[in-house]
Short mmCIF file of C-alpha atoms in Angstrom, two decimals:
data_model
loop_
_atom_site.label_atom_id
_atom_site.label_comp_id
_atom_site.label_asym_id
_atom_site.label_seq_id
_atom_site.Cartn_x
_atom_site.Cartn_y
_atom_site.Cartn_z
CA MET B 28 -10.39 31.29 351.85
CA SER B 29 -8.56 33.29 349.78
CA LYS B 30 -9.61 37.00 349.09
CA LYS B 31 -9.32 39.38 345.93
CA TYR B 32 -8.49 43.03 346.85
CA LYS B 33 -8.35 45.99 344.00
CA SER B 34 -5.03 48.19 346.39
CA THR B 35 -3.20 50.72 345.70
CA ILE B 36 0.64 51.29 346.26
CA THR B 37 1.65 53.70 348.41
CA SER B 38 5.23 54.00 348.26
CA ILE B 39 8.26 51.61 346.80
CA ASP B 40 11.38 51.96 347.96
CA ASN B 41 14.56 50.42 345.97
CA PRO B 42 17.40 50.27 348.66
CA ILE B 43 20.03 48.52 346.27
CA GLU B 44 19.97 47.78 342.37
CA GLY B 45 16.94 45.60 341.47
CA VAL B 46 15.38 45.17 345.28
CA TYR B 47 12.37 46.51 345.64
CA THR B 48 9.92 47.44 348.61
CA LEU B 49 6.27 47.32 348.22
CA THR B 50 3.89 49.27 350.24
CA ILE B 51 0.40 47.90 349.80
CA GLU B 52 -2.88 49.49 351.08
CA PRO B 53 -6.45 48.23 349.93
CA SER B 54 -8.97 50.24 348.60
CA THR B 55 -11.79 49.25 351.14
CA GLY B 56 -11.14 46.71 353.83
CA LYS B 57 -8.85 45.19 355.07
CA PHE B 58 -6.32 42.46 354.30
CA ARG B 59 -6.95 38.90 355.94
CA PHE B 60 -3.69 36.75 356.64
CA SER B 61 -1.82 35.10 358.77
CA PRO B 62 1.60 35.64 359.30
CA GLY B 63 3.98 33.43 357.21
CA GLN B 64 1.06 33.96 354.86
CA PHE B 65 1.57 34.66 351.18
CA LEU B 66 -0.37 36.26 348.27
CA HIS B 67 -0.38 36.70 344.83
CA ILE B 68 -0.03 40.18 343.04
CA ALA B 69 -1.56 40.67 339.61
CA ILE B 70 -0.35 44.07 337.76
CA ASP B 71 -2.26 43.86 334.02
CA ALA B 72 -4.19 47.44 334.49
CA ASP B 73 -7.40 46.39 332.14
CA TYR B 74 -8.02 43.38 334.93
CA ASP B 75 -11.46 44.45 336.16
CA GLY B 76 -11.69 41.96 339.20
CA VAL B 77 -13.99 39.34 337.88
CA SER B 78 -12.86 38.21 335.04
CA GLN B 79 -9.57 35.01 334.80
CA TRP B 80 -7.50 35.93 337.15
CA PRO B 81 -4.76 37.15 334.84
CA GLU B 82 -0.70 36.44 335.44
CA SER B 83 0.44 36.81 338.75
CA ARG B 84 3.40 35.88 340.95
CA CYS B 85 3.31 34.92 344.44
CA PHE B 86 5.10 36.46 347.05
CA SER B 87 5.71 36.12 351.09
CA VAL B 88 3.57 39.06 353.34
CA GLN B 89 6.32 40.82 355.00
CA THR B 90 4.15 42.64 357.84
CA SER B 91 2.16 41.50 360.33
CA PRO B 92 -1.57 41.42 359.56
CA GLU B 93 -2.04 43.43 362.80
CA GLU B 94 -1.24 46.62 360.46
CA GLU B 95 -3.40 48.17 357.78
CA GLN B 96 -0.80 48.03 354.99
CA LEU B 97 1.47 45.48 353.68
CA LYS B 98 4.48 45.11 352.65
CA ILE B 99 6.59 42.81 350.42
CA THR B 100 10.09 43.03 349.12
CA TYR B 101 11.26 41.27 346.02
CA SER B 102 14.67 40.77 344.31
CA VAL B 103 13.99 41.42 340.06
CA ARG B 104 14.35 37.92 338.50
CA GLY B 105 12.42 36.96 335.50
CA GLU B 106 9.40 38.35 333.59
CA PHE B 107 6.87 39.37 335.85
CA THR B 108 9.36 41.35 338.20
CA ARG B 109 11.09 42.62 335.40
CA ARG B 110 7.96 44.35 334.86
CA MET B 111 6.71 45.06 338.52
CA ALA B 112 10.18 47.15 338.52
CA VAL B 113 9.30 48.86 335.09
CA GLU B 114 5.61 49.88 335.28
CA LEU B 115 4.66 50.42 338.92
CA ASN B 116 4.71 53.02 340.64
CA VAL B 117 3.48 55.70 343.38
CA GLY B 118 -0.34 55.21 343.19
CA SER B 119 -0.37 51.91 340.76
CA GLN B 120 -3.69 50.44 341.17
CA ILE B 121 -2.80 46.60 341.88
CA TRP B 122 -4.60 43.23 342.75
CA VAL B 123 -3.52 40.87 345.10
CA LYS B 124 -5.07 37.83 346.12
CA LEU B 125 -4.32 36.45 349.28
CA PRO B 126 -4.36 34.54 352.04
CA TYR B 127 -1.84 31.55 351.12
CA GLY B 128 -0.16 29.19 353.32
CA ASP B 129 0.28 28.08 356.89
CA LEU B 130 3.81 28.29 357.95
CA PHE B 131 3.28 28.95 361.75
CA GLU B 132 -0.05 27.27 362.39
CA GLN B 133 1.67 24.08 362.02
CA ASP B 134 2.32 22.52 365.08
CA HIS B 135 5.42 23.67 366.49
CA SER B 136 7.54 24.38 369.60
CA LEU B 137 7.24 27.54 371.05
CA GLU B 138 9.89 26.90 373.91
CA LYS B 139 12.70 26.26 371.07
CA THR B 140 12.44 27.80 367.98
CA VAL B 141 14.78 28.12 365.00
CA PHE B 142 14.48 30.40 362.07
CA ILE B 143 16.86 29.86 359.11
CA SER B 144 16.71 32.69 356.22
CA GLY B 145 18.34 33.75 353.17
CA GLY B 146 18.35 36.94 351.73
CA THR B 147 14.25 37.75 350.66
CA GLY B 148 13.63 34.25 352.24
CA ILE B 149 13.32 36.74 355.79
CA THR B 150 10.28 38.15 354.91
CA PRO B 151 7.83 35.81 355.86
CA PHE B 152 9.60 35.72 359.46
CA LEU B 153 9.23 39.04 359.59
CA SER B 154 5.62 38.81 359.51
CA LEU B 155 5.37 36.59 362.59
CA PHE B 156 8.19 38.30 364.44
CA THR B 157 6.22 42.28 364.24
CA ASP B 158 3.29 40.38 365.42
CA SER B 159 2.14 40.34 369.52
CA SER B 160 1.60 37.23 369.53
CA PHE B 161 5.56 37.13 368.76
CA SER B 162 5.52 37.27 372.45
CA ALA B 163 4.42 33.78 373.10
CA TYR B 164 8.11 32.74 371.61
CA LEU B 165 10.82 31.58 374.15
CA ASN B 166 14.05 32.39 373.76
CA PRO B 167 14.00 31.87 369.98
CA VAL B 168 16.46 31.97 367.17
CA LEU B 169 17.43 33.62 363.96
CA TYR B 170 20.25 33.09 361.69
CA ALA B 171 19.75 34.94 358.82
CA GLY B 172 22.37 34.94 355.53
CA PHE B 173 22.86 38.06 353.08
CA ARG B 174 25.40 38.64 350.30
CA ASP B 175 26.33 40.99 351.75
CA GLU B 176 25.98 44.05 354.59
CA THR B 177 24.20 46.48 351.70
CA MET B 178 21.15 43.09 350.74
CA HIS B 179 20.44 43.59 355.13
CA VAL B 180 17.58 45.85 354.51
CA TYR B 181 15.24 44.97 358.11
CA LYS B 182 16.76 46.50 360.68
CA PRO B 183 13.89 48.32 361.43
CA GLU B 184 12.06 44.80 361.57
CA LEU B 185 14.50 43.19 363.50
CA GLN B 186 14.32 46.50 365.94
CA ARG B 187 10.82 46.50 366.10
CA ALA B 188 10.84 42.10 367.27
CA LEU B 189 13.51 42.89 369.81
CA ASN B 190 11.04 45.28 371.15
CA ILE B 191 7.95 42.49 370.96
CA ASN B 192 10.19 39.18 372.63
CA ALA B 193 13.26 40.89 373.70
CA GLY B 194 14.60 37.68 374.34
CA LEU B 195 15.07 36.57 370.17
CA ARG B 196 18.66 36.05 369.15
CA VAL B 197 19.55 37.13 366.41
CA ASN B 198 22.73 36.08 364.14
CA THR B 199 23.09 37.63 361.10
CA LEU B 200 26.12 36.27 358.63
CA PHE B 201 27.35 38.34 355.45
CA GLN B 202 28.71 35.81 352.50
CA ASP B 203 31.18 38.15 351.72
CA LYS B 204 32.73 38.12 355.08
CA ASP B 205 31.98 35.31 357.04
CA GLY B 206 30.49 32.75 354.70
CA ILE B 207 27.56 31.14 354.03
CA LEU B 208 25.02 29.63 356.47
CA ASN B 209 26.44 26.18 358.48
CA ILE B 210 23.37 23.90 358.88
CA GLU B 211 25.76 22.06 360.80
CA LYS B 212 27.00 24.45 363.10
CA ILE B 213 23.26 25.51 363.09
CA LEU B 214 22.23 22.43 364.26
CA ASN B 215 24.77 21.74 366.67
CA GLU B 216 24.56 25.43 368.69
CA ASN B 217 20.18 23.77 368.95
CA GLN B 218 18.69 21.37 369.43
CA HIS B 219 17.67 17.92 367.91
CA ASP B 220 13.40 18.32 369.43
CA ALA B 221 13.32 22.11 368.37
CA SER B 222 11.21 23.43 365.73
CA TYR B 223 13.33 24.88 362.71
CA PHE B 224 11.86 27.04 360.26
CA ILE B 225 13.98 27.53 356.83
CA SER B 226 12.76 29.76 354.29
CA GLY B 227 15.24 31.34 351.65
CA PRO B 228 16.58 29.68 347.43
CA PRO B 229 15.40 26.54 346.77
CA VAL B 230 18.74 25.32 347.30
CA MET B 231 19.13 25.55 350.43
CA ILE B 232 15.99 24.90 352.12
CA LYS B 233 16.16 21.19 350.19
CA THR B 234 19.80 21.33 351.53
CA PHE B 235 19.10 21.68 355.16
CA LYS B 236 16.00 20.26 355.46
CA HIS B 237 18.09 16.90 353.87
CA TYR B 238 20.88 17.56 356.76
CA LEU B 239 18.89 17.83 359.75
CA ILE B 240 16.23 15.20 358.80
CA GLU B 241 19.91 12.75 358.36
CA GLN B 242 21.04 14.47 361.63
CA GLY B 243 17.94 12.34 363.48
CA VAL B 244 16.21 15.52 363.74
CA PRO B 245 12.03 14.21 363.29
CA VAL B 246 10.34 15.49 359.56
CA MET B 247 7.69 17.06 361.39
CA ASN B 248 9.95 19.10 363.65
CA ILE B 249 11.80 20.87 360.06
CA LEU B 250 8.76 23.69 358.54
CA THR B 251 9.59 25.41 355.18
CA ASP B 252 8.31 28.57 353.37
CA ASP B 253 8.83 26.80 349.88
CA TRP B 254 5.97 27.16 347.74
CA GLU B 255 7.10 28.74 345.15
#
């Protein structure tokens, strides 16, 4: 069951133009969620926490539930995220409602696991990768695609992931140098009975899922973060 948390923005990182990482702390208590879940953020200053839930937007949680604060990363796309970029500052009061989703709570293999992400689609994976439960996975594989190297702002989290699970194999591709992620190549490098997690732009998710099904990967083995 989701719960509303009055919260404070404790830091805002703007590593590249149009991309922001927010660190958020609850005013009381602790955020309760599982790796891979997502939240709703409301930024209207006059919301009282009781009346009808105001306009909000969904974001994947980037951090492990073992941490006291949580992070989200977003790109400025559309009116709501433009408002976030302009109106939110360190110390701003917001409301967070979570948890939603069951990405990693669905049945999947811990021995043959492939994670495929495009851009900020890596964030729900990071909430698992930086959690102690990630140590249970045997030689997991990540394929992460970014537009260019400046968009890859997740190296600290991936280093933490490797400290938790040294068997993680990280394949990073930059579109301007390496081209786009190739789902045919990914399937050839892995197995049809592996669990495939896919997160990123909706077109990428749809295309990759369709290809895997065409090639005989069981539908139950394809798990997508496509709540948008």
